[in-house]
Protein backbone atom coordinates (compact mmCIF):
# COMPACT_ATOMS: atom_id res chain seq x y z
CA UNK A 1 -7.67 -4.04 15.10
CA UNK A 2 -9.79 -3.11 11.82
CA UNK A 3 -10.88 0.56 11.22
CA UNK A 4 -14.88 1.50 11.84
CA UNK A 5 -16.41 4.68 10.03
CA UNK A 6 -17.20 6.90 12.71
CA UNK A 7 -20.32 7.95 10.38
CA UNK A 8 -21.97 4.47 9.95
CA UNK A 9 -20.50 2.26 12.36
CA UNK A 10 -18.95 0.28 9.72
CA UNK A 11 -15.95 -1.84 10.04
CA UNK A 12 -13.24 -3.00 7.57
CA UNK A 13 -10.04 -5.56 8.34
CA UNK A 14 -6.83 -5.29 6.97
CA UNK A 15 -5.51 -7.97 4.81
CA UNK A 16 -2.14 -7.64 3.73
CA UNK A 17 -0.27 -10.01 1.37
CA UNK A 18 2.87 -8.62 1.25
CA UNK A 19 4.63 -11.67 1.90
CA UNK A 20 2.36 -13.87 -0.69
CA UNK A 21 1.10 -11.80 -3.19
CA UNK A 22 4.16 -9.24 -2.59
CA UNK A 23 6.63 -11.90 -3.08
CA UNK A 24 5.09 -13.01 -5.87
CA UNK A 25 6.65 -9.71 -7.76
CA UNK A 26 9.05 -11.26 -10.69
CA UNK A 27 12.20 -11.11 -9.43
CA UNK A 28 11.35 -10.25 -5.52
CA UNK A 29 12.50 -13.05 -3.08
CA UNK A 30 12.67 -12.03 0.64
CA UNK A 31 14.89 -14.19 2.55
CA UNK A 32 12.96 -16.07 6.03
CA UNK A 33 14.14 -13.60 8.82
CA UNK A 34 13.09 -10.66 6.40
CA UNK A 35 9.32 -12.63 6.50
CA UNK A 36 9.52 -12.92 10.37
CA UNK A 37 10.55 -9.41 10.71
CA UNK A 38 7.66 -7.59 7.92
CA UNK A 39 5.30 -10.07 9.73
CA UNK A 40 6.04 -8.72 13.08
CA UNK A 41 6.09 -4.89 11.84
CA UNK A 42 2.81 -5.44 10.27
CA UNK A 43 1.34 -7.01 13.30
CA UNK A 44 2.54 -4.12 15.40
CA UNK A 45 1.20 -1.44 12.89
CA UNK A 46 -2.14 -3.29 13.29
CA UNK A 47 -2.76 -4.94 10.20
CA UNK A 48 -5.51 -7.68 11.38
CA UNK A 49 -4.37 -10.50 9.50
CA UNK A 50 -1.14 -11.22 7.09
CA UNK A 51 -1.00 -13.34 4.45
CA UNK A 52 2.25 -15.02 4.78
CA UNK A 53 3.03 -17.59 1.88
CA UNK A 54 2.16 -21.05 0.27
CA UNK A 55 3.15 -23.76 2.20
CA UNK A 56 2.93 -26.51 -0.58
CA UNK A 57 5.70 -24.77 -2.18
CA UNK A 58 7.15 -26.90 0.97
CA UNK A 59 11.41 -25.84 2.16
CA UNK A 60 12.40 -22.27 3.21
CA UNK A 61 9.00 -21.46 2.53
CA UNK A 62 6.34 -23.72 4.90
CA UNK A 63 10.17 -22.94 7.29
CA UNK A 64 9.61 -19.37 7.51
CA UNK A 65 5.57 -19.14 7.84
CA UNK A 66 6.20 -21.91 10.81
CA UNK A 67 8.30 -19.24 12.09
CA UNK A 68 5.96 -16.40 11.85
CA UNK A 69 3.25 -18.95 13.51
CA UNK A 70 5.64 -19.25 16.40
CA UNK A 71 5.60 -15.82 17.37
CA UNK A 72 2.46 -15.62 18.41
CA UNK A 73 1.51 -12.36 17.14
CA UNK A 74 -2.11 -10.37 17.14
CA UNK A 75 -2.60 -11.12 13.89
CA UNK A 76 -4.26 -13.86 12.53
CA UNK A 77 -2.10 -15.64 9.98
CA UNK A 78 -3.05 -17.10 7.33
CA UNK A 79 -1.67 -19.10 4.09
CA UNK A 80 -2.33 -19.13 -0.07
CA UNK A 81 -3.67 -22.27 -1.04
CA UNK A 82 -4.99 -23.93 -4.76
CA UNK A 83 -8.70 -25.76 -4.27
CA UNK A 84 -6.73 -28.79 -3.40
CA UNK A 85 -6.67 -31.07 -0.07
CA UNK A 86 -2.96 -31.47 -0.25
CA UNK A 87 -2.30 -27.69 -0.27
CA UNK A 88 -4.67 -27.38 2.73
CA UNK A 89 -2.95 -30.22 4.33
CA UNK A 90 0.51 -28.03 3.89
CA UNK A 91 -1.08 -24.99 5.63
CA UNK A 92 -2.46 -27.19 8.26
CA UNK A 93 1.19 -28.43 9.27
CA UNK A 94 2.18 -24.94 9.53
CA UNK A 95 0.18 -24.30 12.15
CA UNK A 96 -2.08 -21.25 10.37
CA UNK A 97 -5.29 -20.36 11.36
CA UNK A 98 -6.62 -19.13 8.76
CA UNK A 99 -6.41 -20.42 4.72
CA UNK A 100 -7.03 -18.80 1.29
CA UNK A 101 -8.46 -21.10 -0.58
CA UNK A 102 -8.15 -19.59 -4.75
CA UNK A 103 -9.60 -20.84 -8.22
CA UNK A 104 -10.52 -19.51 -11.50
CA UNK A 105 -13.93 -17.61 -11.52
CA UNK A 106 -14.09 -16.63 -15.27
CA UNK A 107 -14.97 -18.32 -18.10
CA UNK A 108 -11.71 -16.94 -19.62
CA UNK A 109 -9.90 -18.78 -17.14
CA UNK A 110 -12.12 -21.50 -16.67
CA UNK A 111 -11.96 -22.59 -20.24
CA UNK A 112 -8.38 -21.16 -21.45
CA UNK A 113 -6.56 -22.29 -18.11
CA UNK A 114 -8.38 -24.87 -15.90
CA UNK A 115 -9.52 -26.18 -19.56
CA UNK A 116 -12.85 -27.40 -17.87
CA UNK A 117 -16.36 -26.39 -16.44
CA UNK A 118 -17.74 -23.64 -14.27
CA UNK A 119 -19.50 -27.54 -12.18
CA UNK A 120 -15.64 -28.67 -12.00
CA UNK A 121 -14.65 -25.64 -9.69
CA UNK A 122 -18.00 -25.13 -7.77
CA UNK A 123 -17.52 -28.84 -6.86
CA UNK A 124 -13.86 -28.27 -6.41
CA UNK A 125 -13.88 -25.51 -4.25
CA UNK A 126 -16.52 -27.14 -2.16
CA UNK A 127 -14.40 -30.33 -1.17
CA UNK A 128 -11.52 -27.70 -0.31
CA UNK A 129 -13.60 -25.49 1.78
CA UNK A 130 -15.48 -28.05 3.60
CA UNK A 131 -11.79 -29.90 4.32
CA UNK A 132 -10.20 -26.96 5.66
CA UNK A 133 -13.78 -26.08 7.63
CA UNK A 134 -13.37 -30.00 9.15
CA UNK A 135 -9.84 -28.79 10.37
CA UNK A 136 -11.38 -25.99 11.98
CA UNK A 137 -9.79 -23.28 9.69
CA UNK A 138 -11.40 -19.57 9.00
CA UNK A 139 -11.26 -20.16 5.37
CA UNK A 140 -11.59 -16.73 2.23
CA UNK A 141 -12.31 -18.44 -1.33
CA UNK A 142 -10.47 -16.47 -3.20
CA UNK A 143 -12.46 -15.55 -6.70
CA UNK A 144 -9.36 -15.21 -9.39
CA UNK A 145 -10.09 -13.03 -12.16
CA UNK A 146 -13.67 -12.32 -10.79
CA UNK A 147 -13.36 -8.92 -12.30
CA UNK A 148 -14.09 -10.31 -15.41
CA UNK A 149 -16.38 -13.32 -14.52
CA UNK A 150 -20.04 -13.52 -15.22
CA UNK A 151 -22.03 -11.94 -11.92
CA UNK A 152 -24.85 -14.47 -11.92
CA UNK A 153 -21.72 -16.95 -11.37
CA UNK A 154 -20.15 -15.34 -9.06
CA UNK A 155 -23.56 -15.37 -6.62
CA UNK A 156 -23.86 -19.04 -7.64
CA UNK A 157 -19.96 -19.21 -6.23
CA UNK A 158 -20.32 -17.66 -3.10
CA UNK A 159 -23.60 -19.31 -1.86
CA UNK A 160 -21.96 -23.17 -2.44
CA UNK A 161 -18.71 -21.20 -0.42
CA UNK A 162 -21.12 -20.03 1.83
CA UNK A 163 -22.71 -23.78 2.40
CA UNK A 164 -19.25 -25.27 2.77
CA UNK A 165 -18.95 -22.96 5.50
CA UNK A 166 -16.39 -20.67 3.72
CA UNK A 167 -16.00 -17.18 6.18
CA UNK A 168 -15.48 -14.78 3.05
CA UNK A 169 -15.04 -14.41 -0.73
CA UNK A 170 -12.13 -12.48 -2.14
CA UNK A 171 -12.99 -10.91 -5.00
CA UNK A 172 -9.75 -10.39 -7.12
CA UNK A 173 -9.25 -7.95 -9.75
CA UNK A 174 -6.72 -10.13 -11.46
CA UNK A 175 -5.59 -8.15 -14.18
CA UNK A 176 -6.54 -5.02 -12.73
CA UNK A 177 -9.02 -3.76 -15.58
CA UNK A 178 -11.98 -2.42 -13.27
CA UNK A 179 -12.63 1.06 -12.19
CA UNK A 180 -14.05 2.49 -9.02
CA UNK A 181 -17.54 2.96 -10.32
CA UNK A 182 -17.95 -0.12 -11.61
CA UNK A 183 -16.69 -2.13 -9.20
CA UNK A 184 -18.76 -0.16 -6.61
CA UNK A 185 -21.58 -1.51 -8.24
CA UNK A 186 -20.80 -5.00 -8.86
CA UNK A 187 -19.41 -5.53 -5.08
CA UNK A 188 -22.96 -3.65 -4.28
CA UNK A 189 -24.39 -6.10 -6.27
CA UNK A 190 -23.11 -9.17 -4.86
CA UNK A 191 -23.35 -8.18 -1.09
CA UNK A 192 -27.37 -7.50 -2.19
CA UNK A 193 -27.84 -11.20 -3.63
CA UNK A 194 -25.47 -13.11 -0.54
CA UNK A 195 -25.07 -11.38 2.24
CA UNK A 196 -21.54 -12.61 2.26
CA UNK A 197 -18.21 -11.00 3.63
CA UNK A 198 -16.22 -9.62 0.55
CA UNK A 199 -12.34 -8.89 0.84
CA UNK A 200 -11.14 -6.47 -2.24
CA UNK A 201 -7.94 -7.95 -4.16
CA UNK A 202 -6.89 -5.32 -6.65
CA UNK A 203 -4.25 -4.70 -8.97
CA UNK A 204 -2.63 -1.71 -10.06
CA UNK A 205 -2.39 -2.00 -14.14
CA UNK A 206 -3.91 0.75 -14.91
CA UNK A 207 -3.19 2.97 -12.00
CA UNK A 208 -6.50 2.38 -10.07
CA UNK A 209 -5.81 -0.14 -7.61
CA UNK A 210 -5.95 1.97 -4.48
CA UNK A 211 -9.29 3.88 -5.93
CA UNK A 212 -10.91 0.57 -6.65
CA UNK A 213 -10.24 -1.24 -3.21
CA UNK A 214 -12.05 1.82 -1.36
CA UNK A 215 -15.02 1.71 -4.20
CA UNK A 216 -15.41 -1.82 -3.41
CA UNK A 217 -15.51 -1.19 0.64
CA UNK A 218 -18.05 1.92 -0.21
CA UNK A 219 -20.28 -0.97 -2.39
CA UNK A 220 -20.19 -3.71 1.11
CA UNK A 221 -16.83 -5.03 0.93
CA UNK A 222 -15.90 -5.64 4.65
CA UNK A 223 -12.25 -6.79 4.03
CA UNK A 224 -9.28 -5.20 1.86
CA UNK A 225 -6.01 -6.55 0.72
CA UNK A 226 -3.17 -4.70 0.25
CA UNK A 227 0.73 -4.77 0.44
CA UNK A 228 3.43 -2.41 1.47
CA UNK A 229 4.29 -0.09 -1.13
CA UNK A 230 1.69 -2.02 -3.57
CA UNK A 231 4.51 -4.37 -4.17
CA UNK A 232 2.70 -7.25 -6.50
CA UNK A 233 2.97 -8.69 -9.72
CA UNK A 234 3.05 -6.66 -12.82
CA UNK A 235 2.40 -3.01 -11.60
CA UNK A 236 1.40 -3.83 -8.30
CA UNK A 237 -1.61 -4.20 -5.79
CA UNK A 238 -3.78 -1.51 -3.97
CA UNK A 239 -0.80 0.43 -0.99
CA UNK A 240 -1.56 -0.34 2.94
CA UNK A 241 -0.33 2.98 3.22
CA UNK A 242 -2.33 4.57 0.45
CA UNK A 243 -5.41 2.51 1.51
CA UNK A 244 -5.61 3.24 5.48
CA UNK A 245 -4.86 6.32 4.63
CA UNK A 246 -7.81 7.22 2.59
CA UNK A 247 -9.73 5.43 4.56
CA UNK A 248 -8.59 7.68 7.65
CA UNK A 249 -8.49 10.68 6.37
CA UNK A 250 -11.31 10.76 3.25
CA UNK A 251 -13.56 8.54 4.52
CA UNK A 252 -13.65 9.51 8.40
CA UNK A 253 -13.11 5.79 9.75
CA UNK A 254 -10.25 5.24 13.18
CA UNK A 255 -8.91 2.75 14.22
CA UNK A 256 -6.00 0.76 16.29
CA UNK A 257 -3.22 1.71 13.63
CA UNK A 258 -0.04 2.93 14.49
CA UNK A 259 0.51 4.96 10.93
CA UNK A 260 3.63 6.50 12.52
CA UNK A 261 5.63 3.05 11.15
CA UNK A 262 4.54 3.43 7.66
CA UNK A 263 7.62 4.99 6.58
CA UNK A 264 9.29 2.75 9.04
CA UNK A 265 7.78 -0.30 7.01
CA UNK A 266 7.70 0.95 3.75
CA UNK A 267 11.63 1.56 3.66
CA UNK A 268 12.44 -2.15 5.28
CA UNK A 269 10.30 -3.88 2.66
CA UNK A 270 11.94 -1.71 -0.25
CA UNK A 271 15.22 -2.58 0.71
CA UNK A 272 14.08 -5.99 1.26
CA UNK A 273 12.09 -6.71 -2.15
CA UNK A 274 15.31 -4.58 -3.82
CA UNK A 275 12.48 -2.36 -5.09
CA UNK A 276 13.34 1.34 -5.01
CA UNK A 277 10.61 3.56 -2.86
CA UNK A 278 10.07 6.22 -5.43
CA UNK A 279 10.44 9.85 -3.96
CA UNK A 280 7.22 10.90 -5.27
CA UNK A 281 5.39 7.37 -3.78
CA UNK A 282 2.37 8.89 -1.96
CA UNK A 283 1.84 8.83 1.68
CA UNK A 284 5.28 7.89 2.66
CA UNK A 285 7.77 8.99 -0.25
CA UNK A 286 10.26 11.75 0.68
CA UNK A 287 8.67 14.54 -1.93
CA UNK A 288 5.17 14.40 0.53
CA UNK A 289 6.07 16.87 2.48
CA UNK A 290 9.13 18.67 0.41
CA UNK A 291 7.92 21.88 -0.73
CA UNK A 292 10.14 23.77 -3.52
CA UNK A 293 8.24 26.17 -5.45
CA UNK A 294 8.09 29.34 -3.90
CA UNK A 295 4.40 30.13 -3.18
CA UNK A 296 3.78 26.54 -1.94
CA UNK A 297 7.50 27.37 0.58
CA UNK A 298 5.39 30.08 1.35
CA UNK A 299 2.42 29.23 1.82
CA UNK A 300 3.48 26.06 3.81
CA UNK A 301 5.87 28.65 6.04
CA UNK A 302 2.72 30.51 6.93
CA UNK A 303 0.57 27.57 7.67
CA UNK A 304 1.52 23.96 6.74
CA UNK A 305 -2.48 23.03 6.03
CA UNK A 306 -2.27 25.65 3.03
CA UNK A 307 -0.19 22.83 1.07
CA UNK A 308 -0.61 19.65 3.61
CA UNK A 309 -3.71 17.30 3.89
CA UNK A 310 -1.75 15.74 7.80
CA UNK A 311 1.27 16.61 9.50
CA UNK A 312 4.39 14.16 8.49
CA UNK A 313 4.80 13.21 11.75
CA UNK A 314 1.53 11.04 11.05
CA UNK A 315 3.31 8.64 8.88
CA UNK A 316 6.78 8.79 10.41
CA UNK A 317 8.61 11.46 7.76
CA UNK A 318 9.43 15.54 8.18
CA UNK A 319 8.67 18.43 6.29
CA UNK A 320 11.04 19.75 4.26
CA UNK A 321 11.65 23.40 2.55
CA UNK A 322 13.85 22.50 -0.49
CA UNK A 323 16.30 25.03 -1.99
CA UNK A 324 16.63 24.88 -6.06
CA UNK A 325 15.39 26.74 -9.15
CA UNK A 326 11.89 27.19 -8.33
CA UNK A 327 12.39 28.55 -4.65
CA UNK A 328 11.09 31.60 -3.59
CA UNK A 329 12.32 34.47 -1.36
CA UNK A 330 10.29 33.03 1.37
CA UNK A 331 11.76 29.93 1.40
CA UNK A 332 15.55 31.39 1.19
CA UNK A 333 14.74 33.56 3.96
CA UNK A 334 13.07 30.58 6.35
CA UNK A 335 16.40 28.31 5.27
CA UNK A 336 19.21 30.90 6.35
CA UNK A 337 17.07 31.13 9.70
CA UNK A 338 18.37 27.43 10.63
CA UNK A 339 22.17 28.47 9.85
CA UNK A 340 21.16 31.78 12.29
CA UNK A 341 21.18 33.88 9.45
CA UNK A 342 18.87 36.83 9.09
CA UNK A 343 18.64 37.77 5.50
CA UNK A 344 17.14 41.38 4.73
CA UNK A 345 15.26 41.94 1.48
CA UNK A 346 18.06 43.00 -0.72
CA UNK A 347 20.56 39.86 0.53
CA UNK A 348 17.23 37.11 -0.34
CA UNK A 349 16.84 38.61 -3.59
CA UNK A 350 20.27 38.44 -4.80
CA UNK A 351 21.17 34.76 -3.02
CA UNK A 352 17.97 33.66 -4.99
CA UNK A 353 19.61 34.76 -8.19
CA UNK A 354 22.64 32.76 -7.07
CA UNK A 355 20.86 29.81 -6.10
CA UNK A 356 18.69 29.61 -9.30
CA UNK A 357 21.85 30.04 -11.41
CA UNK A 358 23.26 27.10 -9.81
CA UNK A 359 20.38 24.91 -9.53
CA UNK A 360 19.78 25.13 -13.09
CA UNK A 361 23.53 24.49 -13.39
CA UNK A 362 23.71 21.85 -11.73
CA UNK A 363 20.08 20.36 -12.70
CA UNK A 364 19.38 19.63 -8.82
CA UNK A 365 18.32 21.34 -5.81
CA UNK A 366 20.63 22.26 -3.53
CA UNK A 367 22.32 20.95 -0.39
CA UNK A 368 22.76 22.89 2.84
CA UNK A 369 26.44 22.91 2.21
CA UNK A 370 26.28 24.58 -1.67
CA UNK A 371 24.05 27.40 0.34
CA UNK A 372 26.02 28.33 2.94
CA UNK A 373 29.10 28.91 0.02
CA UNK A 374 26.86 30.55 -1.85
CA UNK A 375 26.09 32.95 1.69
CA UNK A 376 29.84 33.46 1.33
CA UNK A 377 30.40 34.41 -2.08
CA UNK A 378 27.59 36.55 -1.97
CA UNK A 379 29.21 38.04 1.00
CA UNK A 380 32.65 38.62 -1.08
CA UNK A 381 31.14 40.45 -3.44
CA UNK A 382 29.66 42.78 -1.32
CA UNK A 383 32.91 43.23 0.31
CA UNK A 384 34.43 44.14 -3.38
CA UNK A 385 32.02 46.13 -3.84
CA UNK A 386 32.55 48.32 -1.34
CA UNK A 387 36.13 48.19 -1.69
C-alpha cells in the first residue's frame, strides 16, 4: 500500500498516529468505537500501518486497540511503547504486530529528564528491542527529541537498534525546531553511516512540519508519520492529507490511496477530536476550491487549472464560485446561470453593485437565497423606472 516515485523507483509507507500521537492533543479524547471506526477509514484509504495507542495505559485503552486488532484490517497495527518489558508485554496481549519502542535521544533529555547516561538508554533500548524481537514483533525505536541530539549518537543508536534486530528508527522532531534543509541533510547523513530504515516524526511549531517530513524522505527516509488534519500536541504533526498529497502531486510518486476519503476522514476525526477543520486547512478545507475574487471566478470559469493545482473531486470536496465583495462580473454572470438566469452586460454590472453593497454590509459573502432577492429588487427598480 505505500507510494513509489515513478522517477526512482523509490518507495515510502504511511505511518499514521492519529490515534496515539493524535490523541495525545491536550484536551482530545476519542471515545473506543470512534478508534475502531478512524482505524478502519484509514485502513481503507490505504494508510500501511496505524499507530493505535499505548496499551500499558491498560482499561478503555488496551479495550479499544484489541478491538481494532480484531478486525483484521490491511494494515499493520501497531502500539506506543516506553523502553520497558512491561509496556511491551501490554502490546503483546493486545495482539499487535508491530511495537514502537521510544526513549530520549538528546542530551537535553537524557540529562534534564531521564536524569542519567547516553550507556543507560543504549543498554535500555537494547533489552526492549531484543524482547519484543523474541516475541516476534516488527519493532521502530523511536528517537525522541533526535532533532536536537548529537549525530555521532544518533549512528551509535541506530547500529545497537540495528543489532537488537530493531526494523526502523523514528527520528522525531520533538519540538518541531528543524527545517527542511537541514533535516534533509542530517536524515542524508544518517542513512549514509547505517543503512537503516528511517520513519520522519515531525511537529508543526513553527509551521514546517509537512515541509520537513518530505525533506527527510528526499534525504533516505523510507517511512513518514503523520495524522489526520496534523492533529498532535502543541501545534500539531506533519497532515496525511498534506503529506500524500505532496508527495503525489510535487514529487511524482502513485500509489494504492484512495484520496477521494480525505475529506471524508478529515471531517469524522474533527468532529471526533472536537477540533474545528479550519476553512482555509489545505488539501481538504472548504476555501480549496472556493474562488471569490473576480479574476480568479474568472479565470477558474474559463479553465479550472488557471487557479487549481487537481480537480476537488480528487480529495472528495467541489468547486465553488462564491458571491461577496470581491466578485467579479464573471462570476455573477456564471451564478445566475444555475437559477436559469441569463444576465446581459448592463443587469451583471448593476447586481454587482448590489451585491458588493451588501456584502460589505453584511461583512460576509452571500447565500444563494440573498441573490436571488437581490435579482428581484433589481428587477423592481427597473420596473419603476420605466414606470
Amino acid at each position: 500500500m505505500s507510494v513509489k516515485n515513478l522517477e526512482n523507483g523509490k518507495s515510502i509507507y504511511i505511518v499514521d498516529t492519529t490515534l496515539r500521537d493524535g490523541e495525545q492533543t491536550a484536551g482530545v479524547v476519542f471515545a473506543n468505537q470512534e478508534k475502531v471506526t478512524i482505524a478502519a477509514m484509514l485502513s481503507d484509504l490505504g494508510v500501511d500501518q496505524l499507530e493505535v495507542g499505548i496499551p500499558a495505559m491498560g482499561g478503555d485503552e488496551k479495550e479499544a486497540i484489541k478491538e481494532i486488532v480484531k478486525r483484521n484490517k490491511k494494515s499493520s497495527i501497531m502500539a506506543w511503547n516506553r523502553a520497558v518489558i512491561k509496556d511491551i508485554e501490554h502490546s503483546i496481549d493486545c495482539g499487535v504486530d508491530s511495537v514502537a519502542i521510544s526513549i530520549s535521544v538528546s542530551d537535553i533529555h537524557i540529562q534534564h529528564k531521564l536524569k542519567t547516561s547516553r550507556e543507560w538508554v543504549l543498554d535500555n533500548m537494547f533489552k526492549a528491542v531484543e524482547f519484543a524481537k523474541k516475541n516476534g514483533l516488527y519493532v521502530s525505536v523511536n528517537g525522541e527529541d533526535a532533532s536536537r541530539a548529537d549525530r555521532e549518537f544518533l549512528v551509535q543508536f541506530i547500529n545497537v537498534a540495528k543489532q537488537a534486530g530493531a526494523d526502523r528508527f523514528r527520528y522525531c522532531d520533538t519540538v518541531g525546531i528543524m527545517e527542511p534543509f537541514i533535516i534533509r541533510d542530517n536524515i542524508n547523513y544518517l542513512y549514509s553511516n547505517t543503512g537503516f530504515d528511517i520513519e520522519m516524526h515531525t511537529h508543526n511549531d513553527f509551521g514546517m512540519a509537512t515541509a520537513n517530513a518530505v525533506a527527510g524522505i528526499n534525504g533516505g527516509a523510507s517511512h513518514v508519520g503523520v495524522t489526520v488534519n496534523g492533529l498532535g500536541e502543541r501545534a500539531g504533526n506533519a497532515a496525511l492529507e498534506e503529506v500524500l498529497m505532496a508527495l503525489m502531486f510535487v514529487y511524482n510518486y502513485q500509489g494504492n490511496i484512495n484520496t477521494t476519503m480525505f475529506r471524508e476522514v478529515s471531517e469524522y476525526v474533527s468532529r471526533a477530536s472536537g477540533r474545528v477543520l479550519p476553512a482555509w486547512k489545505a488539501i481538504v478545507g472548504d476555501n480549496m476550491f472556493a474562488h471569490e475574487s473576480g479574476i480568479h471566478a474568472d479565470g477558474a470559469i474559463k479553465n479550472p487549472k488557471n487557479y487549481e493545482a487537481f480537480d476537488p473531486d480528487i480529495v472528495g470536496l467541489e468547486r465553488q464560485i462564491v458571491i461577496g465583495k470581491h466578485s467579479g462580473r464573471a462570476g455573477i454572470v456564471n451564478k445566475f446561470k444555475e437559477y436559469g438566469i441569463e444576465l446581459d452586460d448592463y443587469a451583471s454590472q448593476k447586481i454587482l453593485e448590489m451585491v458588493r453593497t451588501s456584502s460589505v454590509r453584511l461583512k460576509r459573502s452571500l447565500f444563494d437565497k440573498e441573490l436571488v432577492q437581490i435579482y428581484k429588487e433589481y428587477i423592481r427598480l427597473e420596473n419603476n423606472k420605466e414606470n
